[in-house]
Short mmCIF file of C-alpha atoms and ligand atoms in Angstrom, two decimals:
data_model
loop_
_atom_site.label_atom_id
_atom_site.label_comp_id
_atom_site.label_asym_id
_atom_site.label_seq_id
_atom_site.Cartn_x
_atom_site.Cartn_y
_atom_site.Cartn_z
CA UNK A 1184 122.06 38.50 209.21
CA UNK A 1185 119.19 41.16 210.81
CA UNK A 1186 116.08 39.10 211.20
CA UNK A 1187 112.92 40.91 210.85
CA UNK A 1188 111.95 41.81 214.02
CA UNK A 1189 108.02 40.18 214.57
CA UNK A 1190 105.22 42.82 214.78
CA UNK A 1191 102.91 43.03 218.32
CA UNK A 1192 100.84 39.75 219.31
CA UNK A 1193 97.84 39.49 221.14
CA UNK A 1194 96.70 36.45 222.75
CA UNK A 1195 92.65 36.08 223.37
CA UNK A 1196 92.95 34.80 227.08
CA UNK A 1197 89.15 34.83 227.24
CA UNK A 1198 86.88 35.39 224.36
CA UNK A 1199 83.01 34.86 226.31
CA UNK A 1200 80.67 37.79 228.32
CA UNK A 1201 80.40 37.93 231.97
CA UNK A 1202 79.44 34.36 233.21
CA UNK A 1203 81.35 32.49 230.77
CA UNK A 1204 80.26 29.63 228.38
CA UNK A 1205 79.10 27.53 230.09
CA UNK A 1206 77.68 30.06 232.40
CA UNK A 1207 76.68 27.90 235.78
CA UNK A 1208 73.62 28.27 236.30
CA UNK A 1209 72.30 28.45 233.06
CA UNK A 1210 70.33 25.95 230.74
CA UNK A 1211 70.16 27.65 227.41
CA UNK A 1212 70.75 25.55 224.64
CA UNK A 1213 74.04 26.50 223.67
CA UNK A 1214 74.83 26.34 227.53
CA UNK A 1215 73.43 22.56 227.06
CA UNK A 1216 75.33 22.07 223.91
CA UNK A 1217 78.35 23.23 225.26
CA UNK A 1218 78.37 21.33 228.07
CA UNK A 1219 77.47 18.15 226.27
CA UNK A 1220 80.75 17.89 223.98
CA UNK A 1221 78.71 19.34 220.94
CA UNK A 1222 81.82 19.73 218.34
CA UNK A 1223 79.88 23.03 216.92
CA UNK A 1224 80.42 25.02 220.12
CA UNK A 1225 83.38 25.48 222.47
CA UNK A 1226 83.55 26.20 226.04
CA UNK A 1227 84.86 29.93 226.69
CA UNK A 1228 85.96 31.62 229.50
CA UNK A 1229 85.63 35.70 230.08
CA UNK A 1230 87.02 38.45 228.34
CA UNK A 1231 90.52 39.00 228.46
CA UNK A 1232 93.25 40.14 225.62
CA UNK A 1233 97.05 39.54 226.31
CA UNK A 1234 99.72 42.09 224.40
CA UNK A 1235 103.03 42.03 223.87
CA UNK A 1236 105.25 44.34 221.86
CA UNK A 1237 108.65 42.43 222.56
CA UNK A 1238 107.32 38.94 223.24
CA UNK A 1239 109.29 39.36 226.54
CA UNK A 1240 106.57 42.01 228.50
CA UNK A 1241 102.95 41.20 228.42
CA UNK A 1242 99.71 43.76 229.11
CA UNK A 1243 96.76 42.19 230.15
CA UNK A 1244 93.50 43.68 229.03
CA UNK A 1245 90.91 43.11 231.31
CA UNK A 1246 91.60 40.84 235.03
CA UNK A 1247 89.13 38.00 234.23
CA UNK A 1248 87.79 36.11 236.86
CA UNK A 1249 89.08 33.31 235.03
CA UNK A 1250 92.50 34.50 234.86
CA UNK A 1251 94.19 31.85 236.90
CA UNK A 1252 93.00 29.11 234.38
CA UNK A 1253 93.27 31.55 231.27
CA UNK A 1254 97.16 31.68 232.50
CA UNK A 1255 97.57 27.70 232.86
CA UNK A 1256 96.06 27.36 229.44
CA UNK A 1257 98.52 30.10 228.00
CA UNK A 1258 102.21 28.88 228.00
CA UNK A 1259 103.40 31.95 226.30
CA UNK A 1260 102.19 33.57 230.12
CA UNK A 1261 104.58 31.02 232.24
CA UNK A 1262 106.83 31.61 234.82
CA UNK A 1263 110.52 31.93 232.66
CA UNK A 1264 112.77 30.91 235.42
CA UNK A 1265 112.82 28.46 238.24
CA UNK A 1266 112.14 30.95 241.09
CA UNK A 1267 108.81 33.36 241.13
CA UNK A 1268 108.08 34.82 237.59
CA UNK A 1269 105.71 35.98 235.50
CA UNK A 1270 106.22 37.31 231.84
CA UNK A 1271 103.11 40.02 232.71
CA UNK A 1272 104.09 43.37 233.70
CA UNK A 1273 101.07 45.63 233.81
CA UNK A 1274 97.09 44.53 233.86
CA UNK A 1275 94.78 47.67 232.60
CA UNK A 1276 91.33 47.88 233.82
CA UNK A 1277 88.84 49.12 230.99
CA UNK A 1278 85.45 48.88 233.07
CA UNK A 1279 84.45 48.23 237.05
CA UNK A 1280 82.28 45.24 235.98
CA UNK A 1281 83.09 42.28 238.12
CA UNK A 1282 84.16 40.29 234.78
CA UNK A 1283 86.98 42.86 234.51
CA UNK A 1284 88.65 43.30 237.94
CA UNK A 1285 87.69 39.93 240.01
CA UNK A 1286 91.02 38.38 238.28
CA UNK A 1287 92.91 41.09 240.10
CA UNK A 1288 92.46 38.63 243.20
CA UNK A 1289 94.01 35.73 241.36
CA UNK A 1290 97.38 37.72 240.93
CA UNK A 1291 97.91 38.07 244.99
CA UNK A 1292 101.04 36.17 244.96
CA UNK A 1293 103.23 38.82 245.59
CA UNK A 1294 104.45 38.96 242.01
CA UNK A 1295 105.70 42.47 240.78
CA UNK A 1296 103.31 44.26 238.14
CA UNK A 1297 101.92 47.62 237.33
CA UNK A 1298 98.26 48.37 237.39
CA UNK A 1299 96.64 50.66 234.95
CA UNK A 1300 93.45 52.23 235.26
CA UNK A 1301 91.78 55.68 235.19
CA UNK A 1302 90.45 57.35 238.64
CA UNK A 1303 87.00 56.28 238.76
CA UNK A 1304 88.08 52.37 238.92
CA UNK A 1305 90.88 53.01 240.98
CA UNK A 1306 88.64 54.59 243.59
CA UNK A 1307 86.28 51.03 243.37
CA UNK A 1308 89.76 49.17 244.22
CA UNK A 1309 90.54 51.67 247.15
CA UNK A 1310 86.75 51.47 248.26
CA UNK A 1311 86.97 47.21 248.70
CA UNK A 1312 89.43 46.63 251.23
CA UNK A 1313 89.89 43.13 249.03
CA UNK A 1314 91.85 44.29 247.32
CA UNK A 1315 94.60 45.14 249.51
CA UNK A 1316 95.69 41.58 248.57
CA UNK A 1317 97.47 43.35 246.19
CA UNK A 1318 100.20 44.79 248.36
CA UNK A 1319 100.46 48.90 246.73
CA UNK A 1320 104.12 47.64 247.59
CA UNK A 1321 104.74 45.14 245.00
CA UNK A 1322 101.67 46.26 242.68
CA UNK A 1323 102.08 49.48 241.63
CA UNK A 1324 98.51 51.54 241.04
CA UNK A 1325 98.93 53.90 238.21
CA UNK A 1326 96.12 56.19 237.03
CA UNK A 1327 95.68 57.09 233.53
CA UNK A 1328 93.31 59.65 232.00
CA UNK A 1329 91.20 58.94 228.83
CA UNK A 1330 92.95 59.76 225.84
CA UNK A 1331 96.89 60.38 227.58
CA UNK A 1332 98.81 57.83 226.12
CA UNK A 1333 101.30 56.09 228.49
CA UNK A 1334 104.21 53.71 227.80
CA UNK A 1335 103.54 50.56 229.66
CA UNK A 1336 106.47 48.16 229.52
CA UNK A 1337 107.92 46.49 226.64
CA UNK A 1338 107.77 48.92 223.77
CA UNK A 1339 104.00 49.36 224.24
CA UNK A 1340 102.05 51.93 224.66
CA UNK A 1341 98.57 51.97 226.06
CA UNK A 1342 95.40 54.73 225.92
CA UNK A 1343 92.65 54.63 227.38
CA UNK A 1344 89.37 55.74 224.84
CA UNK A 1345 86.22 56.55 226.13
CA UNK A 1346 82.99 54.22 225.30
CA UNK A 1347 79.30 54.92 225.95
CA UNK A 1348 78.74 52.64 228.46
CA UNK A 1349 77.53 52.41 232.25
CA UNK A 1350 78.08 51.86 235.78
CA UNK A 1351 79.03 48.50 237.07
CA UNK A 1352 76.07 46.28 237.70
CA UNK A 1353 76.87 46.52 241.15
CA UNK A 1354 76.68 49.92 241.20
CA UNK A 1355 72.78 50.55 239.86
CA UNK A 1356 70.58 52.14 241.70
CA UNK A 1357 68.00 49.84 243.20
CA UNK A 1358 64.79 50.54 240.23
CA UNK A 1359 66.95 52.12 237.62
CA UNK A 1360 65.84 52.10 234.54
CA UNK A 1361 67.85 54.10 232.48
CA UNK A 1362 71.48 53.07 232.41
CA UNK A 1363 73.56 55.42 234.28
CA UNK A 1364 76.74 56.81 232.64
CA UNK A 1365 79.52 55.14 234.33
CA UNK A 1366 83.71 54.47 233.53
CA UNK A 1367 83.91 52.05 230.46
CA UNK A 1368 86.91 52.27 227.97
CA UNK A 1369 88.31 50.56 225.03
CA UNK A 1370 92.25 50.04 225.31
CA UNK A 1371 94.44 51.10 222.54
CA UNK A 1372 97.73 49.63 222.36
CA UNK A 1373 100.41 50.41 220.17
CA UNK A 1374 103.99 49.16 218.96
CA UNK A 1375 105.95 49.14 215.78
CA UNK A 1376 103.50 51.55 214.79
CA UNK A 1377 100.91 49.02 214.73
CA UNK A 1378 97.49 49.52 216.61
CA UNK A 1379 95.15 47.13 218.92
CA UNK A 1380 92.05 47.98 219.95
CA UNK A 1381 90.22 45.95 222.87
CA UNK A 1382 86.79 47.20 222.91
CA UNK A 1383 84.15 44.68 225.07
CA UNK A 1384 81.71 47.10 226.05
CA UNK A 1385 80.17 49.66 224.02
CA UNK A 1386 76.61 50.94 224.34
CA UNK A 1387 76.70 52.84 221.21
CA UNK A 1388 78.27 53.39 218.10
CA UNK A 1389 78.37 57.01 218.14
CA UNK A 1390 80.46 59.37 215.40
CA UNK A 1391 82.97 60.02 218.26
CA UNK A 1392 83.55 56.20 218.64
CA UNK A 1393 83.94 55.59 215.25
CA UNK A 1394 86.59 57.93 215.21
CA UNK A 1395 88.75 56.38 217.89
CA UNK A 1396 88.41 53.13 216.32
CA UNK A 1397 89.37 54.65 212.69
CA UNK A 1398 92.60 53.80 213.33
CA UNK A 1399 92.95 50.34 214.41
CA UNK A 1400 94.37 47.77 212.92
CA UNK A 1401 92.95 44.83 214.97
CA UNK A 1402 89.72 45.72 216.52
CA UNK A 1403 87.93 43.58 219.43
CA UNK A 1404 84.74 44.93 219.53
CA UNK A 1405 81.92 44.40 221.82
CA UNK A 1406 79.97 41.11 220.56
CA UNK A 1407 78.29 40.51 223.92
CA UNK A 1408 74.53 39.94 222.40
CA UNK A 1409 73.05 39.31 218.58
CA UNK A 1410 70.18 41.19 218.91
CA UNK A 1411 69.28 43.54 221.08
CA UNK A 1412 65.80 42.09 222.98
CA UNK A 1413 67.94 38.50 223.34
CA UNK A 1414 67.96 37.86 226.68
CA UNK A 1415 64.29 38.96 227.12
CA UNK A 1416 63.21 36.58 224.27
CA UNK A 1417 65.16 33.75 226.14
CA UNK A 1418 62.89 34.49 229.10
CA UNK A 1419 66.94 34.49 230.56
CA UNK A 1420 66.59 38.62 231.98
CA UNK A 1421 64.51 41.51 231.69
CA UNK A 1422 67.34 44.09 230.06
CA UNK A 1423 67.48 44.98 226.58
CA UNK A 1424 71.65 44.66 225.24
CA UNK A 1425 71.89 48.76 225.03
CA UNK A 1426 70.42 48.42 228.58
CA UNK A 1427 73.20 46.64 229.64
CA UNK A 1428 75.74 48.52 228.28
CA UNK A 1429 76.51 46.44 225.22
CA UNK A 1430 75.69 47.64 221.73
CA UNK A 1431 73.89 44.54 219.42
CA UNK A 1432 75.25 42.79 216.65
CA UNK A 1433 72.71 43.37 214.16
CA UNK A 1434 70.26 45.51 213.80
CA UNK A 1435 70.49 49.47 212.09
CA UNK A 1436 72.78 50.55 215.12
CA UNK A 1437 74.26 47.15 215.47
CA UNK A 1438 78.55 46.12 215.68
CA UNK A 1439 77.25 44.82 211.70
CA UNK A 1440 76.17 48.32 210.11
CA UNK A 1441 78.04 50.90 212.14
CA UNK A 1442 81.53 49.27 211.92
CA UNK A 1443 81.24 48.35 208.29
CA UNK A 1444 83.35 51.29 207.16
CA UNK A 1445 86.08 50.31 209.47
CA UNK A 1446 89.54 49.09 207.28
CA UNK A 1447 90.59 47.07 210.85
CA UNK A 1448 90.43 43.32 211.06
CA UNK A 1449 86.96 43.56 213.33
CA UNK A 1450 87.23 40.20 215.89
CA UNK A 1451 83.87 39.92 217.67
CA UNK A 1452 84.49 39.04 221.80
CA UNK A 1453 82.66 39.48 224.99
CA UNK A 1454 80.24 36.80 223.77
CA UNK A 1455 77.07 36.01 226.03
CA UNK A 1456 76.46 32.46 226.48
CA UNK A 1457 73.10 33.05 224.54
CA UNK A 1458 74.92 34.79 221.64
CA UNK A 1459 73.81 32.56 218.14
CA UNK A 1460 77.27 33.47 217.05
CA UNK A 1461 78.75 30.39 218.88
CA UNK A 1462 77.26 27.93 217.17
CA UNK A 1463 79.41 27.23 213.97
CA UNK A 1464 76.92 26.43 211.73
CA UNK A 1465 73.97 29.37 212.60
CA UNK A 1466 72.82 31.73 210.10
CA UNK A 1467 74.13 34.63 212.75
CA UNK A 1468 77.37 32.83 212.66
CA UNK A 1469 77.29 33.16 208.36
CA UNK A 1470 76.52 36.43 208.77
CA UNK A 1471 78.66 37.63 210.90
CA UNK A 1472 81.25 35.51 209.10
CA UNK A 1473 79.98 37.22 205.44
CA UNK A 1474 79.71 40.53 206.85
CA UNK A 1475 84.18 40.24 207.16
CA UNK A 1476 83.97 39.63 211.30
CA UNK A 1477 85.74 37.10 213.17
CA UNK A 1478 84.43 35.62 216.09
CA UNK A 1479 86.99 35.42 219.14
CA UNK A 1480 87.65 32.21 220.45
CA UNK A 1481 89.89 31.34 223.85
CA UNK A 1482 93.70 31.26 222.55
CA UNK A 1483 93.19 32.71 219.46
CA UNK A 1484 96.58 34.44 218.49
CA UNK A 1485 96.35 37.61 216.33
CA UNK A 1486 99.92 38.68 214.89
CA UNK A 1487 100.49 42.39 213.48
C1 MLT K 2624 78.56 42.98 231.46
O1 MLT K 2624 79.41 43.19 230.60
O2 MLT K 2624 77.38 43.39 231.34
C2 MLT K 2624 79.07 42.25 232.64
O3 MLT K 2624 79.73 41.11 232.14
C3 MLT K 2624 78.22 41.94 233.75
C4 MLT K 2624 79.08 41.27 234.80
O4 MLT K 2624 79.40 40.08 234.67
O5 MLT K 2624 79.46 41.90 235.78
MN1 MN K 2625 81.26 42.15 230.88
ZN1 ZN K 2626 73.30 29.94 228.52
#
């Protein structure tokens, strides 16, 4: 008998913004509720989307500072034998923001794996001697232009797509105002003909982005912040969302509007700690919910 041979799976490693939910120092409410065992919220750690094609090879999307734990809480992500193992084979950097590459430290363990990631955030790897950790030996560095697709272990197939978005925080100009246009991609990754896109930061959602994202199937899209002015309501930060790189939720430009034409199944992640989203039981969350978006959570599994 030929058993069907299971579509591509992603695993949500880490479904919250840079800082996590909790974040640590912060005493917003949901940061509160979260931390107090409220059963409406869950604790979330940052953005990060496992792939696989085979459910042998894995690409992770996104090295989240919270990678080490996102990897103990993942057993399809174990070691497979009783020596030194790991079922990943290739990480892919989408953006130089710390929440991105800071798990790249947490793999140092010598443990064979290819690195993806265009020129511009390979050059921020080269630049912190850090991250010689990762031996070039044992890790290969592989660059990858914007829209080239590349096969990348397994039977996937990975592409980078370009995303309004801007330099790492790191990065700004003391004073700056205006965000500066800096590396940020979305990661398309294909197998069996079947398409994911992991999108966490997108400052707008222009005709040209619609268009890459025309053809997904699963879409993760940028939820980092509801409305645009929400941190500077919280009295939490002085930058608007579209300052920071991230495109709201609602609003006339907002994730809501802009991706409603979209035939993917649209899974909200990158969610700030501030986001109304989390809470189950919010109006946001019901519309959101009503408006045919999921909302990411850690270990969510999404099967093609
Ligand atoms: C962002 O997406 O704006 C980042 O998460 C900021 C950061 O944590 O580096
Ligand atoms: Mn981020
Ligand atoms: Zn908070």
């Amino acid at each position: 008998m030929i058993e069907r041979q299971a579509g591509p799976l992603a695993v949500v490693l880490g479904s919250a913004a840079g800082g996590g939910f909790p974040q640590w120092n912060c005493g917003c409410r949901l940061c509160r509720l979260v931390r107090h065992g409220d059963p409406r919220v869950q604790p979330a750690t940052q953005a990060s989307v496992a792939v696989t094609g085979d459910g042998k090879d894995w690409l992770v999307v996104g090295a989240s500072p919270d990678l080490r734990q996102q990897l103990s809480q993942t057993p399809l992500l174990w070691p497979r034998t009783e020596g030194r193992d790991s079922p990943i084979s290739g990480v892919v950097l989408t953006g130089g923001d710390v929440d991105v590459i800071a798990g790249l430290l947490v793999l140092r363990e010598r443990q064979p794996f290819t690195l993806f990631a265009p020129a511009a955030l390979l050059k921020v790897l080269a630049e912190n001697d850090v991250f010689n950790v990762l031996d070039p030996a044992v890790v290969r560095r592989v660059e990858i232009a914007p829209l080239q697709p590349i096969s990348c272990g397994g039977n996937l197939t990975l592409t980078l797509l370009p995303m309004p978005g801007k330099v790492p925080l790191y990065q700004e100009r003391a004073g700056a105002t205006e965000p500066e246009a800096g590396p940020s991609y979305a990661a398309l990754v294909q197998a069996d003909g079947r398409n994911i896109v992991v999108a966490t930061a997108c400052a707008d959602i222009s005709p040209a982005v619609l268009e890459q994202l025309r053809g997904a199937d699963v879409l993760f899209f940028d939820g980092t912040l509801f409305t645009d002015d929400e941190m500077i309501v919280a009295g939490l930060g002085g930058k608007t969302a579209t300052r920071m790189g991230h495109v709201p939720i609602s609003g006339p430009h907002g994730a809501l509007v802009r991706l409603a034409e979209l035939p993917a199944r649209r899974i909200l992640l990158h969610i700030n700690n501030t986001n109304p989203i989390l809470l189950r039981d919010s109006a946001e969350r019901r519309q959101v919910e009503a408006a045919g978006f999921e909302v990411a959570f850690d270990g969510m599994e999404v099967r093609l």
